[in-house]
mmCIF file of C-alpha atoms in Angstrom:
data_model
loop_
_atom_site.group_PDB
_atom_site.id
_atom_site.type_symbol
_atom_site.label_atom_id
_atom_site.label_comp_id
_atom_site.label_asym_id
_atom_site.label_seq_id
_atom_site.Cartn_x
_atom_site.Cartn_y
_atom_site.Cartn_z
ATOM 1 C CA MET M 1378 -167.954 -47.405 -21.529
ATOM 2 C CA LEU M 1379 -164.792 -46.839 -23.054
ATOM 3 C CA THR M 1380 -161.849 -49.373 -22.302
ATOM 4 C CA LEU M 1381 -158.125 -48.961 -24.319
ATOM 5 C CA LYS M 1382 -156.993 -51.391 -26.399
ATOM 6 C CA ARG M 1383 -152.216 -51.075 -27.241
ATOM 7 C CA THR M 1384 -151.292 -52.788 -30.282
ATOM 8 C CA THR M 1385 -148.145 -52.704 -31.936
ATOM 9 C CA SER M 1386 -148.975 -52.983 -35.085
ATOM 10 C CA ALA M 1387 -148.798 -51.007 -38.779
ATOM 11 C CA PRO M 1388 -150.068 -47.503 -39.800
ATOM 12 C CA THR M 1389 -152.847 -48.441 -42.034
ATOM 13 C CA THR M 1390 -154.083 -46.570 -45.087
ATOM 14 C CA THR M 1391 -157.663 -48.312 -44.198
ATOM 15 C CA LEU M 1392 -160.069 -45.420 -42.319
ATOM 16 C CA PRO M 1393 -162.671 -47.035 -40.917
ATOM 17 C CA GLU M 1394 -165.798 -45.759 -41.628
ATOM 18 C CA GLY M 1395 -167.062 -42.191 -39.949
ATOM 19 C CA PHE M 1396 -163.461 -41.599 -39.567
ATOM 20 C CA HIS M 1397 -162.362 -37.841 -38.256
ATOM 21 C CA TYR M 1398 -159.124 -36.162 -38.066
ATOM 22 C CA VAL M 1399 -158.263 -34.045 -34.609
ATOM 23 C CA SER M 1400 -155.429 -32.024 -35.795
ATOM 24 C CA GLN M 1401 -152.989 -30.449 -33.286
ATOM 25 C CA ASP M 1402 -154.759 -27.881 -30.664
ATOM 26 C CA ASN M 1403 -157.819 -29.191 -32.629
ATOM 27 C CA TYR M 1404 -160.961 -30.670 -30.225
ATOM 28 C CA CYS M 1405 -163.535 -32.603 -31.202
ATOM 29 C CA LEU M 1406 -167.321 -33.275 -28.713
ATOM 30 C CA VAL M 1407 -169.729 -35.309 -29.948
ATOM 31 C CA ARG M 1408 -172.719 -37.217 -28.603
ATOM 32 C CA LEU M 1409 -172.327 -40.627 -28.838
ATOM 33 C CA ASN M 1410 -176.210 -41.066 -30.101
ATOM 34 C CA ASP M 1411 -176.287 -38.097 -32.196
ATOM 35 C CA THR M 1412 -173.282 -38.209 -34.439
ATOM 36 C CA ASP M 1413 -171.619 -39.551 -38.182
ATOM 37 C CA LYS M 1414 -167.832 -39.107 -36.327
ATOM 38 C CA LYS M 1415 -167.728 -43.005 -35.345
ATOM 39 C CA TYR M 1416 -163.846 -42.361 -35.637
ATOM 40 C CA LEU M 1417 -162.145 -39.479 -33.434
ATOM 41 C CA TYR M 1418 -158.387 -39.924 -34.275
ATOM 42 C CA SER M 1419 -154.838 -37.566 -33.738
ATOM 43 C CA ASP M 1420 -151.573 -37.867 -34.173
ATOM 44 C CA SER M 1421 -148.004 -36.353 -34.665
ATOM 45 C CA ALA M 1422 -147.813 -35.612 -30.815
ATOM 46 C CA THR M 1423 -143.923 -35.794 -29.833
ATOM 47 C CA SER M 1424 -144.792 -33.228 -26.220
ATOM 48 C CA CYS M 1425 -147.624 -32.407 -26.660
ATOM 49 C CA ILE M 1426 -150.887 -35.327 -25.321
ATOM 50 C CA ILE M 1427 -153.840 -36.028 -27.060
ATOM 51 C CA VAL M 1428 -156.806 -36.720 -24.352
ATOM 52 C CA VAL M 1429 -159.917 -38.536 -23.978
ATOM 53 C CA MET M 1430 -162.363 -37.837 -22.329
ATOM 54 C CA ALA M 1431 -165.631 -40.076 -21.918
ATOM 55 C CA GLY M 1432 -169.029 -38.739 -19.386
ATOM 56 C CA ARG M 1433 -172.309 -37.528 -19.473
ATOM 57 C CA ASN M 1434 -173.651 -33.931 -20.339
ATOM 58 C CA ALA M 1435 -176.386 -31.711 -18.342
ATOM 59 C CA ASP M 1436 -179.197 -34.309 -20.371
ATOM 60 C CA ASP M 1437 -177.339 -36.742 -19.580
ATOM 61 C CA GLN M 1438 -176.427 -38.220 -22.665
ATOM 62 C CA GLU M 1439 -173.154 -39.763 -22.774
ATOM 63 C CA ILE M 1440 -170.005 -37.326 -24.619
ATOM 64 C CA VAL M 1441 -166.784 -38.034 -26.028
ATOM 65 C CA MET M 1442 -164.160 -35.381 -26.193
ATOM 66 C CA LEU M 1443 -160.639 -35.429 -27.689
ATOM 67 C CA SER M 1444 -158.319 -33.141 -28.257
ATOM 68 C CA HIS M 1445 -154.681 -32.347 -28.694
ATOM 69 C CA LEU M 1446 -152.563 -30.037 -26.610
ATOM 70 C CA SER M 1447 -150.004 -28.842 -26.353
ATOM 71 C CA ARG M 1448 -149.396 -25.119 -24.676
ATOM 72 C CA LYS M 1449 -150.671 -24.820 -20.803
ATOM 73 C CA VAL M 1450 -152.613 -22.773 -22.274
ATOM 74 C CA ARG M 1451 -154.552 -24.649 -23.839
ATOM 75 C CA TYR M 1452 -155.142 -27.076 -21.193
ATOM 76 C CA ASP M 1453 -156.600 -23.728 -19.550
ATOM 77 C CA TYR M 1454 -159.233 -23.551 -22.536
ATOM 78 C CA PHE M 1455 -159.894 -27.073 -22.510
ATOM 79 C CA PHE M 1456 -160.452 -27.819 -18.891
ATOM 80 C CA ASN M 1457 -162.513 -24.858 -19.587
ATOM 81 C CA LEU M 1458 -164.364 -26.642 -21.877
ATOM 82 C CA VAL M 1459 -164.905 -29.806 -19.726
ATOM 83 C CA GLY M 1460 -166.992 -28.065 -16.546
ATOM 84 C CA ALA M 1461 -168.555 -26.628 -19.774
ATOM 85 C CA HIS M 1462 -170.464 -29.586 -21.158
ATOM 86 C CA PHE M 1463 -169.828 -32.423 -18.177
ATOM 87 C CA VAL M 1464 -171.637 -33.475 -15.616
ATOM 88 C CA GLY M 1465 -171.067 -36.216 -13.184
ATOM 89 C CA PRO M 1466 -167.866 -38.417 -13.842
ATOM 90 C CA VAL M 1467 -165.384 -38.617 -16.376
ATOM 91 C CA HIS M 1468 -163.295 -41.029 -17.213
ATOM 92 C CA ILE M 1469 -159.851 -39.573 -19.719
ATOM 93 C CA TRP M 1470 -157.746 -41.225 -21.353
ATOM 94 C CA GLY M 1471 -154.014 -39.525 -22.208
ATOM 95 C CA GLN M 1472 -150.985 -40.219 -24.434
ATOM 96 C CA GLY M 1473 -147.988 -38.057 -24.822
ATOM 97 C CA GLY M 1474 -146.103 -35.976 -23.987
ATOM 98 C CA ASN M 1475 -142.280 -38.097 -25.197
ATOM 99 C CA PRO M 1476 -139.220 -37.602 -25.019
ATOM 100 C CA PRO M 1477 -139.962 -38.077 -21.499
ATOM 101 C CA LEU M 1478 -136.582 -35.527 -20.621
ATOM 102 C CA ALA M 1479 -137.673 -32.864 -22.595
ATOM 103 C CA GLU M 1480 -139.031 -29.752 -21.354
ATOM 104 C CA ALA M 1481 -142.249 -28.816 -23.483
ATOM 105 C CA SER M 1482 -142.912 -33.292 -22.359
ATOM 106 C CA ASN M 1483 -142.687 -31.943 -18.790
ATOM 107 C CA ASP M 1484 -143.939 -29.042 -19.239
ATOM 108 C CA ASN M 1485 -147.490 -30.736 -20.793
ATOM 109 C CA THR M 1486 -147.323 -34.044 -18.261
ATOM 110 C CA HIS M 1487 -147.117 -31.571 -15.427
ATOM 111 C CA THR M 1488 -150.561 -29.890 -15.916
ATOM 112 C CA LEU M 1489 -152.474 -32.113 -16.843
ATOM 113 C CA MET M 1490 -151.312 -33.992 -14.147
ATOM 114 C CA GLY M 1491 -152.104 -31.194 -11.552
ATOM 115 C CA TRP M 1492 -155.410 -30.302 -13.229
ATOM 116 C CA LEU M 1493 -156.410 -34.468 -13.168
ATOM 117 C CA MET M 1494 -155.067 -33.958 -9.066
ATOM 118 C CA THR M 1495 -157.172 -31.614 -8.008
ATOM 119 C CA HIS M 1496 -160.456 -32.321 -10.174
ATOM 120 C CA SER M 1497 -160.391 -35.475 -8.258
ATOM 121 C CA LEU M 1498 -162.717 -36.578 -6.542
ATOM 122 C CA ASP M 1499 -161.143 -37.740 -3.863
ATOM 123 C CA ASN M 1500 -159.092 -34.031 -3.640
ATOM 124 C CA PHE M 1501 -163.094 -32.608 -3.716
ATOM 125 C CA ARG M 1502 -164.171 -34.570 -0.798
ATOM 126 C CA TYR M 1503 -161.396 -33.516 1.736
ATOM 127 C CA ASN M 1504 -160.258 -30.838 0.593
ATOM 128 C CA ALA M 1505 -163.490 -28.740 -1.114
ATOM 129 C CA PRO M 1506 -167.106 -27.603 0.220
ATOM 130 C CA ALA M 1507 -169.379 -30.161 1.956
ATOM 131 C CA ASP M 1508 -171.680 -30.242 -1.717
ATOM 132 C CA LYS M 1509 -170.378 -31.941 -4.135
ATOM 133 C CA PRO M 1510 -168.782 -31.479 -7.491
ATOM 134 C CA SER M 1511 -170.611 -31.117 -10.731
ATOM 135 C CA TRP M 1512 -168.640 -32.996 -12.632
ATOM 136 C CA TRP M 1513 -164.652 -34.997 -10.779
ATOM 137 C CA VAL M 1514 -162.224 -37.293 -12.705
ATOM 138 C CA GLU M 1515 -163.300 -40.512 -11.835
ATOM 139 C CA GLN M 1516 -160.722 -42.711 -12.917
ATOM 140 C CA VAL M 1517 -157.478 -41.850 -15.444
ATOM 141 C CA THR M 1518 -155.330 -44.287 -17.917
ATOM 142 C CA LEU M 1519 -152.371 -42.784 -19.008
ATOM 143 C CA SER M 1520 -149.729 -43.189 -20.448
ATOM 144 C CA LEU M 1521 -146.675 -40.351 -21.274
ATOM 145 C CA GLY M 1522 -143.697 -40.179 -21.396
ATOM 146 C CA GLN M 1523 -143.108 -43.395 -22.147
ATOM 147 C CA GLY M 1524 -139.122 -42.760 -24.579
ATOM 148 C CA ASP M 1525 -139.119 -41.826 -28.261
ATOM 149 C CA PRO M 1526 -142.358 -41.203 -29.951
ATOM 150 C CA ASN M 1527 -141.383 -42.407 -33.325
ATOM 151 C CA GLU M 1528 -142.119 -45.701 -31.380
ATOM 152 C CA CYS M 1529 -144.200 -47.903 -30.207
ATOM 153 C CA HIS M 1530 -147.460 -45.758 -32.271
ATOM 154 C CA ARG M 1531 -146.575 -43.024 -28.310
ATOM 155 C CA ASP M 1532 -148.236 -40.649 -31.447
ATOM 156 C CA ASP M 1533 -150.940 -41.976 -32.211
ATOM 157 C CA PHE M 1534 -153.847 -42.241 -29.997
ATOM 158 C CA GLY M 1535 -158.216 -42.279 -31.045
ATOM 159 C CA VAL M 1536 -161.334 -43.190 -29.891
ATOM 160 C CA ASP M 1537 -163.454 -45.933 -31.984
ATOM 161 C CA LEU M 1538 -167.236 -44.732 -31.098
ATOM 162 C CA THR M 1539 -168.794 -47.776 -32.466
ATOM 163 C CA THR M 1540 -167.064 -50.588 -30.498
ATOM 164 C CA MET M 1541 -165.759 -47.636 -27.666
ATOM 165 C CA LYS M 1542 -162.495 -48.269 -27.476
ATOM 166 C CA VAL M 1543 -159.575 -46.213 -27.580
ATOM 167 C CA SER M 1544 -156.965 -46.645 -28.570
ATOM 168 C CA ASN M 1545 -152.880 -46.194 -30.267
ATOM 169 C CA GLN M 1546 -153.408 -47.728 -33.935
ATOM 170 C CA ALA M 1547 -151.283 -45.889 -36.249
ATOM 171 C CA PHE M 1548 -153.529 -44.596 -39.709
ATOM 172 C CA ASP M 1549 -151.131 -44.253 -43.012
ATOM 173 C CA LEU M 1550 -153.045 -40.428 -43.325
ATOM 174 C CA THR M 1551 -151.551 -37.471 -46.691
ATOM 175 C CA SER M 1552 -151.232 -34.472 -45.602
ATOM 176 C CA GLU M 1553 -154.175 -33.327 -47.057
ATOM 177 C CA GLN M 1554 -155.809 -35.656 -44.733
ATOM 178 C CA ARG M 1555 -154.614 -34.243 -41.934
ATOM 179 C CA ASP M 1556 -154.895 -30.443 -43.330
ATOM 180 C CA PRO M 1557 -157.011 -30.671 -46.281
ATOM 181 C CA THR M 1558 -156.427 -26.672 -45.754
ATOM 182 C CA GLY M 1559 -153.269 -26.707 -47.030
ATOM 183 C CA GLY M 1560 -151.529 -25.348 -44.619
ATOM 184 C CA VAL M 1561 -153.955 -23.041 -42.229
ATOM 185 C CA GLN M 1562 -154.231 -25.490 -39.791
ATOM 186 C CA THR M 1563 -150.594 -25.146 -38.738
ATOM 187 C CA LEU M 1564 -150.797 -21.719 -38.586
ATOM 188 C CA PHE M 1565 -153.327 -22.205 -36.377
ATOM 189 C CA ALA M 1566 -151.498 -23.627 -34.199
ATOM 190 C CA VAL M 1567 -147.760 -21.653 -34.210
ATOM 191 C CA PHE M 1568 -150.054 -17.542 -34.135
ATOM 192 C CA GLY M 1569 -153.428 -18.967 -32.761
ATOM 193 C CA MET M 1570 -152.248 -17.831 -29.618
ATOM 194 C CA LYS M 1571 -150.206 -14.711 -31.216
ATOM 195 C CA ILE M 1572 -153.108 -12.870 -32.569
ATOM 196 C CA TYR M 1573 -155.658 -10.726 -30.903
ATOM 197 C CA PRO M 1574 -157.956 -11.769 -29.584
ATOM 198 C CA PRO M 1575 -155.808 -14.773 -29.398
ATOM 199 C CA VAL M 1576 -157.869 -18.586 -30.386
ATOM 200 C CA TRP M 1577 -156.447 -21.330 -27.881
ATOM 201 C CA LEU M 1578 -158.496 -23.970 -29.517
ATOM 202 C CA TRP M 1579 -160.855 -24.737 -32.552
ATOM 203 C CA LYS M 1580 -163.509 -26.765 -33.093
ATOM 204 C CA SER M 1581 -162.388 -29.211 -35.492
ATOM 205 C CA THR M 1582 -165.213 -30.113 -37.342
ATOM 206 C CA ARG M 1583 -165.547 -25.840 -37.594
ATOM 207 C CA PRO M 1584 -163.784 -24.253 -41.301
ATOM 208 C CA PHE M 1585 -161.292 -21.936 -41.346
ATOM 209 C CA ASP M 1586 -163.179 -18.795 -41.656
ATOM 210 C CA ASP M 1587 -162.056 -15.971 -43.757
ATOM 211 C CA ALA M 1588 -161.080 -13.241 -41.542
ATOM 212 C CA LEU M 1589 -159.477 -15.827 -38.829
ATOM 213 C CA ILE M 1590 -157.323 -17.154 -41.578
ATOM 214 C CA THR M 1591 -155.855 -13.006 -43.168
ATOM 215 C CA ARG M 1592 -155.344 -13.165 -39.272
ATOM 216 C CA LEU M 1593 -154.180 -15.799 -38.931
ATOM 217 C CA VAL M 1594 -151.234 -14.605 -42.125
ATOM 218 C CA ASN M 1595 -151.070 -11.296 -40.358
ATOM 219 C CA ALA M 1596 -149.527 -12.802 -37.982
ATOM 220 C CA ALA M 1597 -147.160 -15.148 -39.823
ATOM 221 C CA ASN M 1598 -145.832 -12.113 -42.060
ATOM 222 C CA GLN M 1599 -144.817 -10.537 -38.724
ATOM 223 C CA ASP M 1600 -142.974 -13.665 -38.423
ATOM 224 C CA ASN M 1601 -141.092 -13.698 -41.642
ATOM 225 C CA TRP M 1602 -142.811 -17.172 -42.333
ATOM 226 C CA THR M 1603 -142.370 -17.294 -45.360
ATOM 227 C CA GLN M 1604 -138.283 -17.774 -44.245
ATOM 228 C CA ILE M 1605 -138.903 -21.275 -44.306
ATOM 229 C CA LEU M 1606 -139.750 -21.410 -48.163
ATOM 230 C CA SER M 1607 -135.333 -20.842 -48.446
ATOM 231 C CA MET M 1608 -134.558 -23.300 -45.176
ATOM 232 C CA THR M 1609 -133.094 -26.400 -45.347
ATOM 233 C CA ASP M 1610 -134.353 -29.035 -43.899
ATOM 234 C CA GLU M 1611 -132.352 -29.066 -40.870
ATOM 235 C CA GLU M 1612 -132.773 -25.442 -40.164
ATOM 236 C CA ILE M 1613 -136.389 -25.778 -39.815
ATOM 237 C CA LEU M 1614 -135.891 -28.400 -37.816
ATOM 238 C CA HIS M 1615 -133.570 -27.019 -35.029
ATOM 239 C CA THR M 1616 -135.429 -23.933 -35.880
ATOM 240 C CA TYR M 1617 -139.819 -24.631 -35.025
ATOM 241 C CA SER M 1618 -139.200 -27.725 -33.111
ATOM 242 C CA SER M 1619 -139.094 -27.954 -29.323
ATOM 243 C CA THR M 1620 -138.158 -32.000 -29.756
ATOM 244 C CA PRO M 1621 -135.978 -31.997 -33.265
ATOM 245 C CA GLU M 1622 -134.483 -35.618 -32.450
ATOM 246 C CA TRP M 1623 -137.694 -36.831 -32.648
ATOM 247 C CA GLU M 1624 -140.458 -35.289 -34.947
ATOM 248 C CA VAL M 1625 -142.262 -36.589 -36.550
ATOM 249 C CA PRO M 1626 -141.291 -37.187 -40.621
ATOM 250 C CA TRP M 1627 -143.870 -35.313 -41.479
ATOM 251 C CA PHE M 1628 -143.330 -32.672 -39.960
ATOM 252 C CA VAL M 1629 -140.715 -29.522 -41.886
ATOM 253 C CA GLU M 1630 -143.413 -30.554 -45.115
ATOM 254 C CA THR M 1631 -145.792 -29.943 -42.722
ATOM 255 C CA LEU M 1632 -144.434 -26.162 -42.030
ATOM 256 C CA LYS M 1633 -143.367 -25.716 -45.979
ATOM 257 C CA GLU M 1634 -146.912 -26.565 -46.585
ATOM 258 C CA SER M 1635 -147.691 -23.656 -44.628
ATOM 259 C CA ALA M 1636 -145.454 -20.948 -45.407
ATOM 260 C CA GLN M 1637 -145.848 -21.962 -49.479
ATOM 261 C CA PHE M 1638 -149.487 -20.785 -48.032
ATOM 262 C CA VAL M 1639 -148.695 -17.827 -46.992
ATOM 263 C CA ASP M 1640 -146.726 -16.663 -49.856
ATOM 264 C CA ASN M 1641 -149.491 -17.607 -52.052
ATOM 265 C CA TRP M 1642 -151.847 -15.770 -49.802
ATOM 266 C CA ASN M 1643 -149.169 -12.114 -50.475
ATOM 267 C CA LYS M 1644 -149.385 -12.570 -54.300
ATOM 268 C CA THR M 1645 -153.067 -13.141 -54.811
ATOM 269 C CA ASN M 1646 -153.828 -10.313 -51.180
ATOM 270 C CA GLY M 1647 -151.229 -7.933 -52.374
ATOM 271 C CA GLY M 1648 -149.295 -8.647 -49.025
#
């Protein structure tokens, strides 16, 4: 069983064996006895919430899923994934939803809390048919709306599948470690819901294919995304962040990188 271990130690550049980064609006689902991924981790969560879930599948194998969720429709898709893969009791950990007074933080917190309440075993026991559901929320450990996301590692969350510990241990990562695609991940987080058909969440172990990249770039062009390259850092921050006063230090550079990707793609492909 996973347990929680909180820390205030400084971010480390030493990555554990089997380290796997999960970007915003991505998810990673692993079977504990059949994976080379031993440490799932995400960061940069301000109003977003990083969720870790542990339980078993229909084959009675232990499974763990980590996802970094930003908007209600993406939570809905995530909840569908839970129902498709988990059987029996599910344990949940979550961190994020900061700062607590921001509208986006409140929306995400209420979305997650509402889902947890409707999927608790007590709710099924008192409000559902006599048949027991195929899966249910048994244990919840949350740290939501605690304050400044840049303090106390409130924007970091991960799970060590070797020690079976969920932790807010922070890692000092490069932009390439967060997004080895050079900007496509950011384009997906911003435009994945705006393309047709929309793509709500991305499996972090799956590379972005050329067709999807083309659709994302086209959506970015329709939104004049390359204007970011001529904007000041302050303009970018206040135009594109729902929590501009509390963003992580690399937020602006991440958006610039994605805009540069679009500009380079347009020059190469005649866009």
